[in-house]
GROMACS .gro file of C-alpha atoms in nm:
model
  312
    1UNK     CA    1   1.621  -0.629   0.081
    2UNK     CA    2   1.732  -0.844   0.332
    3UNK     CA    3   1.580  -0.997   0.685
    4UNK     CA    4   1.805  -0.763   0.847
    5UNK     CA    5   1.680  -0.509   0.661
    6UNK     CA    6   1.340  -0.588   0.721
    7UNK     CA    7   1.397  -0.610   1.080
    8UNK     CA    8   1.517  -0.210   1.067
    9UNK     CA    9   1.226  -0.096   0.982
   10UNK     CA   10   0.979  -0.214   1.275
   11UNK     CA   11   0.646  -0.133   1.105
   12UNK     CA   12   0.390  -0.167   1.294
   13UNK     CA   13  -0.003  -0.243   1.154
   14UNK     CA   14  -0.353  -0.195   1.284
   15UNK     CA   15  -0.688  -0.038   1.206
   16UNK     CA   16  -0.674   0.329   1.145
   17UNK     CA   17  -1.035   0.412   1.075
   18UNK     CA   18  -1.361   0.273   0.933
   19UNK     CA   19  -1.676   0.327   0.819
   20UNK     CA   20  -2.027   0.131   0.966
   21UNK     CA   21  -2.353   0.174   0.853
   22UNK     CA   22  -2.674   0.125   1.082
   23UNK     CA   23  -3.037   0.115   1.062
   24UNK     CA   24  -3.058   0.247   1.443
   25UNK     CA   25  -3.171   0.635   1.497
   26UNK     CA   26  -3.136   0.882   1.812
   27UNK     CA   27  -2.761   0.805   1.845
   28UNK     CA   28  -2.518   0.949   2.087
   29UNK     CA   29  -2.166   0.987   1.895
   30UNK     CA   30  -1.887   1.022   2.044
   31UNK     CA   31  -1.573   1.310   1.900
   32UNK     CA   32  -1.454   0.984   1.772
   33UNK     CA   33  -1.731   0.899   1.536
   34UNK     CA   34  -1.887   1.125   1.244
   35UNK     CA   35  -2.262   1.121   1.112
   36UNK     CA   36  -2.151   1.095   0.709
   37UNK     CA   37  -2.483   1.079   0.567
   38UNK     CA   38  -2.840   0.949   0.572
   39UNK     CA   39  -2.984   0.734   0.327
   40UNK     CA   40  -3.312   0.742   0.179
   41UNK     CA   41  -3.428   0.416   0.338
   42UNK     CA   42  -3.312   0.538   0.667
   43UNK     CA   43  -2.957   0.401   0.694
   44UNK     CA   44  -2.684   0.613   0.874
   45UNK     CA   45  -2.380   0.640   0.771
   46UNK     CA   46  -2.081   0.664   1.012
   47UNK     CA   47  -1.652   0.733   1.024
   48UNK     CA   48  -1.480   0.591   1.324
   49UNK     CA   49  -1.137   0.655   1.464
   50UNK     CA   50  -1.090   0.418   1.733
   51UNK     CA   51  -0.763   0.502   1.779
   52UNK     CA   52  -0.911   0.880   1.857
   53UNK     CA   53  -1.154   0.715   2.081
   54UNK     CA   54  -0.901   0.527   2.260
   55UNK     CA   55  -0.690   0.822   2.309
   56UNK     CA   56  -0.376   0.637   2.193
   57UNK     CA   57  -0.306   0.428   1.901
   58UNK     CA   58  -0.445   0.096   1.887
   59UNK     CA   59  -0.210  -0.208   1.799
   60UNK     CA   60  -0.416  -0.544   1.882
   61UNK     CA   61  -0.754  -0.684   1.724
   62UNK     CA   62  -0.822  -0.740   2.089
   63UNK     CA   63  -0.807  -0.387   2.158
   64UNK     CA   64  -0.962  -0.276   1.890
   65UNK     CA   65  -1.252  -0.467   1.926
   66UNK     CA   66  -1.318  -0.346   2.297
   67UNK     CA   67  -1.294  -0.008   2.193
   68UNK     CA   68  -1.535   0.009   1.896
   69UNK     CA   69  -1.788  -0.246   2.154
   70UNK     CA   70  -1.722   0.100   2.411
   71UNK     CA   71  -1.852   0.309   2.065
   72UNK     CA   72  -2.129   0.106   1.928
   73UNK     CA   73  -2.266   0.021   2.321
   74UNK     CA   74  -2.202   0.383   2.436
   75UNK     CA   75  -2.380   0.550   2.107
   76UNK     CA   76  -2.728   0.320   2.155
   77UNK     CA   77  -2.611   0.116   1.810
   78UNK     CA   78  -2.726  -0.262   1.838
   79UNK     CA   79  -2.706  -0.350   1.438
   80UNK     CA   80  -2.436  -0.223   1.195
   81UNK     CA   81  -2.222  -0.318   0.909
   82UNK     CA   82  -1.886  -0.209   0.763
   83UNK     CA   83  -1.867  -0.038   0.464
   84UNK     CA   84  -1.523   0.066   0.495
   85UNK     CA   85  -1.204  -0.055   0.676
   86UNK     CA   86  -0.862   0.082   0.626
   87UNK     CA   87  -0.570  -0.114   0.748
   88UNK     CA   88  -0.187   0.109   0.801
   89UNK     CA   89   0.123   0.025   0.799
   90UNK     CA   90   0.303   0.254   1.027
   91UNK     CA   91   0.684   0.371   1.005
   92UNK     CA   92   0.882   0.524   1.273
   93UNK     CA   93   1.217   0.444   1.197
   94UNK     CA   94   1.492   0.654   0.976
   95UNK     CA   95   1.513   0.327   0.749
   96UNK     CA   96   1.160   0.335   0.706
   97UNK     CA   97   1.165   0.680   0.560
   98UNK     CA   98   0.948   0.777   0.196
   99UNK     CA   99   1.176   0.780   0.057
  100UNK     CA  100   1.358   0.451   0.152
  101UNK     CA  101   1.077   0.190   0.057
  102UNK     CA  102   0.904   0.415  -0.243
  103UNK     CA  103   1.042   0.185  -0.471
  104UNK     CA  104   0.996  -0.128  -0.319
  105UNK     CA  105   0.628   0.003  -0.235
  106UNK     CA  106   0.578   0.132  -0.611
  107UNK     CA  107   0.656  -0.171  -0.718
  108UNK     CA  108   0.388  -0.406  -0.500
  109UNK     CA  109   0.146  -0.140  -0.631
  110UNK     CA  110   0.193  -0.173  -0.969
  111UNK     CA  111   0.202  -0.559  -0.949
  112UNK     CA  112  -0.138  -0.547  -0.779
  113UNK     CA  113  -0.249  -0.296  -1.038
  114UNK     CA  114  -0.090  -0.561  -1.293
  115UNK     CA  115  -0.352  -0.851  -1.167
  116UNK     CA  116  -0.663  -0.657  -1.216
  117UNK     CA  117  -0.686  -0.559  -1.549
  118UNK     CA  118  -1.099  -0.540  -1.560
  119UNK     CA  119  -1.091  -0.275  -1.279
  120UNK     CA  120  -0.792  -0.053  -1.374
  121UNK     CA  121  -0.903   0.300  -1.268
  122UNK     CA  122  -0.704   0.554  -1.048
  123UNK     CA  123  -0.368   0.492  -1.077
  124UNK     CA  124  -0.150   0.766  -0.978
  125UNK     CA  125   0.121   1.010  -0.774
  126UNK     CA  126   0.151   1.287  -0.627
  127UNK     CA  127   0.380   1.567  -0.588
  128UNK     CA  128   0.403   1.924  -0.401
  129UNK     CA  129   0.353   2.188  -0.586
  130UNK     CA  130   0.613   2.343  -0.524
  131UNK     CA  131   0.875   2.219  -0.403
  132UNK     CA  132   0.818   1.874  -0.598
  133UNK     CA  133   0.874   1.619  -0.329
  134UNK     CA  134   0.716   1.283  -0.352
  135UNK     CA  135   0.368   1.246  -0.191
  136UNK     CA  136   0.183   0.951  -0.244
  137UNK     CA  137   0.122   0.630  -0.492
  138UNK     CA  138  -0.199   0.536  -0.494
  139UNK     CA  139  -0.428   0.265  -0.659
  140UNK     CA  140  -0.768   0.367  -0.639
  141UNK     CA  141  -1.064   0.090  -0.752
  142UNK     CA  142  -1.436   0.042  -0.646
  143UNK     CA  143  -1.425  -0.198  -0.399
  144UNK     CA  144  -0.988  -0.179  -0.274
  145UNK     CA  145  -0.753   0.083  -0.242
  146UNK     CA  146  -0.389   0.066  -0.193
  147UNK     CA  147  -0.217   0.383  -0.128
  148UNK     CA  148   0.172   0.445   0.036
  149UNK     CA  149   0.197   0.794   0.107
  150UNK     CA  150   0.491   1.078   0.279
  151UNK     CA  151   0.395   1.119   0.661
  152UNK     CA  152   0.637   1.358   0.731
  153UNK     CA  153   0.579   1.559   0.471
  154UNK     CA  154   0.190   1.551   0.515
  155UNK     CA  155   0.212   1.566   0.893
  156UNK     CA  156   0.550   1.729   1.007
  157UNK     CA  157   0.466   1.729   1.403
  158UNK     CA  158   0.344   1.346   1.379
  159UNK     CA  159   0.605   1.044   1.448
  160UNK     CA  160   0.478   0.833   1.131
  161UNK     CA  161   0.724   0.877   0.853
  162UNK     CA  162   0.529   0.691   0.600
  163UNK     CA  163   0.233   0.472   0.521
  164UNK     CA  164   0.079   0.217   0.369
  165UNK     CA  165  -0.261   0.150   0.350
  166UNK     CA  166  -0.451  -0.116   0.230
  167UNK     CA  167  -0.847   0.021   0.217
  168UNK     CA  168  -1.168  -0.206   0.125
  169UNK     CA  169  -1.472   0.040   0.049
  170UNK     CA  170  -1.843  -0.009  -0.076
  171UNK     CA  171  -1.870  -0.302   0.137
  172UNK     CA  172  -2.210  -0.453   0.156
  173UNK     CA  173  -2.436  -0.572   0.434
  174UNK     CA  174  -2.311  -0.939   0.557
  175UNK     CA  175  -2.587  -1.101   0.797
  176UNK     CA  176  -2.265  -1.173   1.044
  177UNK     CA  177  -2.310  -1.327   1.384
  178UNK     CA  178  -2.009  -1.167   1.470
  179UNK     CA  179  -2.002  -0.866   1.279
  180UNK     CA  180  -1.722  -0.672   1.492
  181UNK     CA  181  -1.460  -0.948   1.340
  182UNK     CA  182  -1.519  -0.922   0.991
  183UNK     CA  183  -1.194  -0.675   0.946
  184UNK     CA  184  -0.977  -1.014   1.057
  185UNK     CA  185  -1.109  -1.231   0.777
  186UNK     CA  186  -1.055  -0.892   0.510
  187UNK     CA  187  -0.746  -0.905   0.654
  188UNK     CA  188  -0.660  -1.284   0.546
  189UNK     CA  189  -0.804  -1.133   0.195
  190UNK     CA  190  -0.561  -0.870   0.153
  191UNK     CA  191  -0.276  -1.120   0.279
  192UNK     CA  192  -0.351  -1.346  -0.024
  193UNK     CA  193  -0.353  -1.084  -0.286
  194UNK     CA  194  -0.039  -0.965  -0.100
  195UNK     CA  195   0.090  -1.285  -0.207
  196UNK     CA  196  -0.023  -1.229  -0.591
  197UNK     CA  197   0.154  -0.918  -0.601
  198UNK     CA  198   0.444  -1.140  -0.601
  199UNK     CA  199   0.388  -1.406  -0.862
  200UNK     CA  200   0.273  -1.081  -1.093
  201UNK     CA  201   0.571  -0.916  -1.012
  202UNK     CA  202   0.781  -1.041  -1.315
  203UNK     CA  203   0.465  -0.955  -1.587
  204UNK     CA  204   0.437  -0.634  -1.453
  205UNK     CA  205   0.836  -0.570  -1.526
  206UNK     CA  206   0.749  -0.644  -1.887
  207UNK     CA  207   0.452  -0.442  -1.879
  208UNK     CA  208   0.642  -0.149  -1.781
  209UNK     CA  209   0.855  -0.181  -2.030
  210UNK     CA  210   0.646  -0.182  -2.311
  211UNK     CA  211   0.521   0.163  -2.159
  212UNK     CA  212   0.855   0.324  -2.122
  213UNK     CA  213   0.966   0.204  -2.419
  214UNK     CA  214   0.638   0.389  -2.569
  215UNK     CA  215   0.757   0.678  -2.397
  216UNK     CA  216   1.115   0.660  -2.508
  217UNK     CA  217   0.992   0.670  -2.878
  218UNK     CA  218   0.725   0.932  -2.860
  219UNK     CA  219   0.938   1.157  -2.628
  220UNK     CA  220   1.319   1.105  -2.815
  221UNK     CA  221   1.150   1.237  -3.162
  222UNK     CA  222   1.053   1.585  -2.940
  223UNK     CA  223   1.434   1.578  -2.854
  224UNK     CA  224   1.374   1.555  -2.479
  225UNK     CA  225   1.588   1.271  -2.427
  226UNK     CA  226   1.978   1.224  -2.637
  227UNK     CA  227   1.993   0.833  -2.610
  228UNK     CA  228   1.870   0.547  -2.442
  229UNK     CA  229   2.119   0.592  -2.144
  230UNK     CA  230   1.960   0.931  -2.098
  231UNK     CA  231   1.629   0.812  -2.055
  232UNK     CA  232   1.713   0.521  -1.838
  233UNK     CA  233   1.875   0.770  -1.614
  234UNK     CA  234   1.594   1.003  -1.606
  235UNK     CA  235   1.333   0.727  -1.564
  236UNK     CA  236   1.519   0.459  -1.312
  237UNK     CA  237   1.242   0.504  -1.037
  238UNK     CA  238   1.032   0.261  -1.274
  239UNK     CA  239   1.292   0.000  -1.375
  240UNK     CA  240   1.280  -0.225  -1.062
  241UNK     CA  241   1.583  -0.527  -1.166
  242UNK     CA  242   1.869  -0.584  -1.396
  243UNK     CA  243   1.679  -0.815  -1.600
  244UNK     CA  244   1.421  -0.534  -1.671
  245UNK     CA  245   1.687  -0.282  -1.758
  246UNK     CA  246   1.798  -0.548  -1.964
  247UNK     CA  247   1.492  -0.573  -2.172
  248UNK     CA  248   1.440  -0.250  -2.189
  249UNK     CA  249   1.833  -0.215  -2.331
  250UNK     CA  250   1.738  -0.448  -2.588
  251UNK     CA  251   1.419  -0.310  -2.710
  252UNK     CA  252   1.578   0.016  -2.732
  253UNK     CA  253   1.835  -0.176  -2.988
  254UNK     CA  254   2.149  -0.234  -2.766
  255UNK     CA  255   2.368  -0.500  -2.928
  256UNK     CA  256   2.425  -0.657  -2.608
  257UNK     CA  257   2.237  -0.564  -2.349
  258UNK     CA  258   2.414  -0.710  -2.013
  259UNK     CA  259   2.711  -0.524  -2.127
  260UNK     CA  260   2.521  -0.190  -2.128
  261UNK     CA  261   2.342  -0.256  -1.796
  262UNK     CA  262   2.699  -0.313  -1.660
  263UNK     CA  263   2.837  -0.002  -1.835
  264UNK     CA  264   2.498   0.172  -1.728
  265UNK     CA  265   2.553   0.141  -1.346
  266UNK     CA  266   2.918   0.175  -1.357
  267UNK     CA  267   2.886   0.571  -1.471
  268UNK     CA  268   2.602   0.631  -1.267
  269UNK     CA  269   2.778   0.525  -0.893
  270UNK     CA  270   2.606   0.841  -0.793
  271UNK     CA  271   2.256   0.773  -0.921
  272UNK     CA  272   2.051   0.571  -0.676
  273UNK     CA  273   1.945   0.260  -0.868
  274UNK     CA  274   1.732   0.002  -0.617
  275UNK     CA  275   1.717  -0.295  -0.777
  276UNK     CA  276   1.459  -0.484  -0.665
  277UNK     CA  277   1.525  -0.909  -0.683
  278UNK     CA  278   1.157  -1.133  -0.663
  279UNK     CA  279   1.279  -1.263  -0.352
  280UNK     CA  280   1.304  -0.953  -0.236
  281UNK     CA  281   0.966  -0.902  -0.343
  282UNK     CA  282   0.899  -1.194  -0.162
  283UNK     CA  283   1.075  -1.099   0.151
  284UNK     CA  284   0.864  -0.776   0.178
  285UNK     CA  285   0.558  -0.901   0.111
  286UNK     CA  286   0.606  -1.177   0.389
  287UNK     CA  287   0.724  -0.928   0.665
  288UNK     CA  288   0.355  -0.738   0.586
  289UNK     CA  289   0.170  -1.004   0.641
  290UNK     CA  290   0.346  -1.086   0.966
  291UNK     CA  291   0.284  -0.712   1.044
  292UNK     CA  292  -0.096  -0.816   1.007
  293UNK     CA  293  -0.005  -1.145   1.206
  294UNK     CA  294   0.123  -0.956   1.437
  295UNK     CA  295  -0.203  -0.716   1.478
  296UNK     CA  296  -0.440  -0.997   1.465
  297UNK     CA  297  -0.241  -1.307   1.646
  298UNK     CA  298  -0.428  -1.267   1.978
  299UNK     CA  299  -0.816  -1.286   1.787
  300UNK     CA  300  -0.715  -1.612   1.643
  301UNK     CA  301  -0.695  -2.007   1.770
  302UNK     CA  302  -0.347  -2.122   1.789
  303UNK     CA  303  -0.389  -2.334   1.458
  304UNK     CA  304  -0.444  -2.036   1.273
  305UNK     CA  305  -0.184  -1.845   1.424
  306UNK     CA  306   0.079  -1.983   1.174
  307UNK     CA  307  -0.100  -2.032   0.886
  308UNK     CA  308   0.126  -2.063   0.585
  309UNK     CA  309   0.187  -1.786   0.343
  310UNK     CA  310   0.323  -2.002   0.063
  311UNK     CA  311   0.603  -1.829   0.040
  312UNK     CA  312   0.930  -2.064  -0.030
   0.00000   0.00000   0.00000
C-alpha cells in the first residue's frame, strides 16, 4: 500500500458517540442524548451523539467540544465523566470499500489482539446469513474495542462505506479539571498502541501460522482439503506476506518453499492474494494517526501538533 494509495482513500476521523456518567438529577435531554441507566448510588448513566445533536457530522475536537458544552449546559449537567468514547474512521471513497482494506484492517486487528495476550476475549467475524457477505472484525476486551465493519451493507442509504472504530469502555471517574478533553489524550493512547500493532505485526504472522497449520492437519484427515495448495487457496484471507506463505509452505513439508510460493501465485492470477509488506503496515498505521491528527490538530499547541510517531 502505497502513499498514493493512502491518499485515495480520504478517511476522515472524529467522535461518533459516547457515554458520560453524572451525579446531577432533574435533567433536560436532548433527542441527542439517552438516559441508559441509574445506579444504585444515584449515578446516571448517559449515550451521546453529538454528531445527532449537531445535525451534521462533526469533524474537529473544536467542534465537538462546543457541541457536547451546548448538551451538558442545555441539560442542567455541571459534573460528569466518560465512561465510553468511540472514535470512527469514516470511508467514502470506492477505494475505501469493505472490501478493499479488510485485509489490511484484519491484519492491524489481529496484531493488536497479538500484544494482549492476558485479555484475549471476543475475537471474531461476522457474516450475513444468507447471502454470506463479510460484516465485521471485531476485537472485543473490557476496557478497548477495535471493530472494522461493512457500512454499506449495514446501512445501504448512508454514504459511509466502511468503518473503523477504535472504542475505550468501563472508563472510570478521573477528578479532571478539564474533563470535556479527556477523549484527546485517549486519543494519543490509541495512537501508541496503533504503533505496537506494527512492531507485533511479524509475531502475529507466525502465530497465525501455527493456527492454520493446526487447522490444515485436523481438517486434511476429514478430507476437506486435497493438499497444501488447496488449503492455502481456500484460506489466503489470513496469510498476510510471502514470507508467511513461506512458513506456512514449509511447515506443511514443501521441499523448497520460495519455489512453491512462486508456483502458488503463478496458477492463482485470478485469486486475489493482498500481500501485505511491514512497511505497509507501517504506512497504514501512520495515515490513521494523521486521520486523528487531523481531528484533533486545532485542540492542541503548535509543539504538539507534530509530535513524532516513531515511525522510520
Amino acid at each position: 500500500m502505497t502513499n498514493e494509495d493512502l491518499s485515495k482513500l480520504q478517511v476522515v476521523a472524529s467522535i461518533d458517540t459516547l457515554s458520560i456518567r453524572t451525579p446531577d438529577n432533574d435533567l433536560l435531554l436532548p433527542d441527542a442524548a439517552e438516559d441508559t441507566g441509574h445506579s444504585k448510588d444515584g449515578i446516571t448513566s448517559i449515550k451521546i451523539n453529538p454528531n445527532k445533536f449537531a445535525g451534521y457530522e462533526v469533524y474537529s475536537f473544536s467542534d465537538y467540544r462546543q457541541q457536547m458544552r451546548q448538551i451538558l449546559d442545555g441539560s442542567g449537567i455541571n459534573q460528569f465523566w466518560y465512561s465510553r468514547v468511540d472514535f470512527r474512521f469514516d470511508s467514502y471513497q470506492p477505494e475505501g470499500r469493505y472490501q478493499e482494506l479488510e485485509k489490511i484492517n484484519r491484519a492491524l486487528i489481529l496484531s493488536y489482539y497479538c500484544q494482549h495476550p492476558d485479555i484475549r476475549e471476543n475475537l471474531y467475524e461476522t457474516r450475513h446469513a444468507w447471502n454470506r457477505k463479510r460484516l465485521s472484525i471485531c476485537y472485543r476486551a473490557n476496557t478497548v474495542q477495535i471493530e472494522y465493519y461493512n457500512k454499506e451493507e449495514q446501512e445501504k442509504s448512508g454514504m459511509v462505506l466502511s468503518r473503523l472504530e477504535l472504542r475505550n469502555t468501563r472508563l472510570g471517574e478521573l477528578k479532571d479539571t478539564f474533563p470535556l478533553d479527556r477523549p484527546y489524550h485517549l486519543a494519543q493512547v490509541w495512537k501508541a498502541q496503533l504503533v505496537g500493532c506494527v512492531a507485533a505485526y511479524e509475531d502475529m504472522q507466525h502465530g497465525q501460522n501455527v493456527e492454520l497449520y493446526r487447522q490444515y492437519q485436523e481438517e486434511t484427515a476429514k478430507g476437506i482439503y486435497n493438499n497444501a495448495s488447496d488449503f492455502i487457496q481456500k484460506n489466503i484471507d489470513y496469510i498476510f506476506s510471502g514470507q508467511q506463505m513461506e512458513e506456512l509452505f514449509a511447515m506443511m513439508g514443501a521441499a523448497n518453499p520460495k519455489n512453491a510460493r512462486y508456483n502458488f501465485v503463478t496458477r492463482h492470477k485470478n485469486l486475489d492474494v493482498k500481500f501485505i509488506k511491514t512497511k505497509d503496515m507501517e504506512r497504514y498505521v501512520k495515515y490513521l494517526c494523521g486521520c486523528l491528527d487531523n481531528f484533533l490538530l486545532d485542540s492542541v499547541t503548535s509543539d504538539e501538533k507534530c509530535e513524532s510517531l516513531h515511525i522510520a
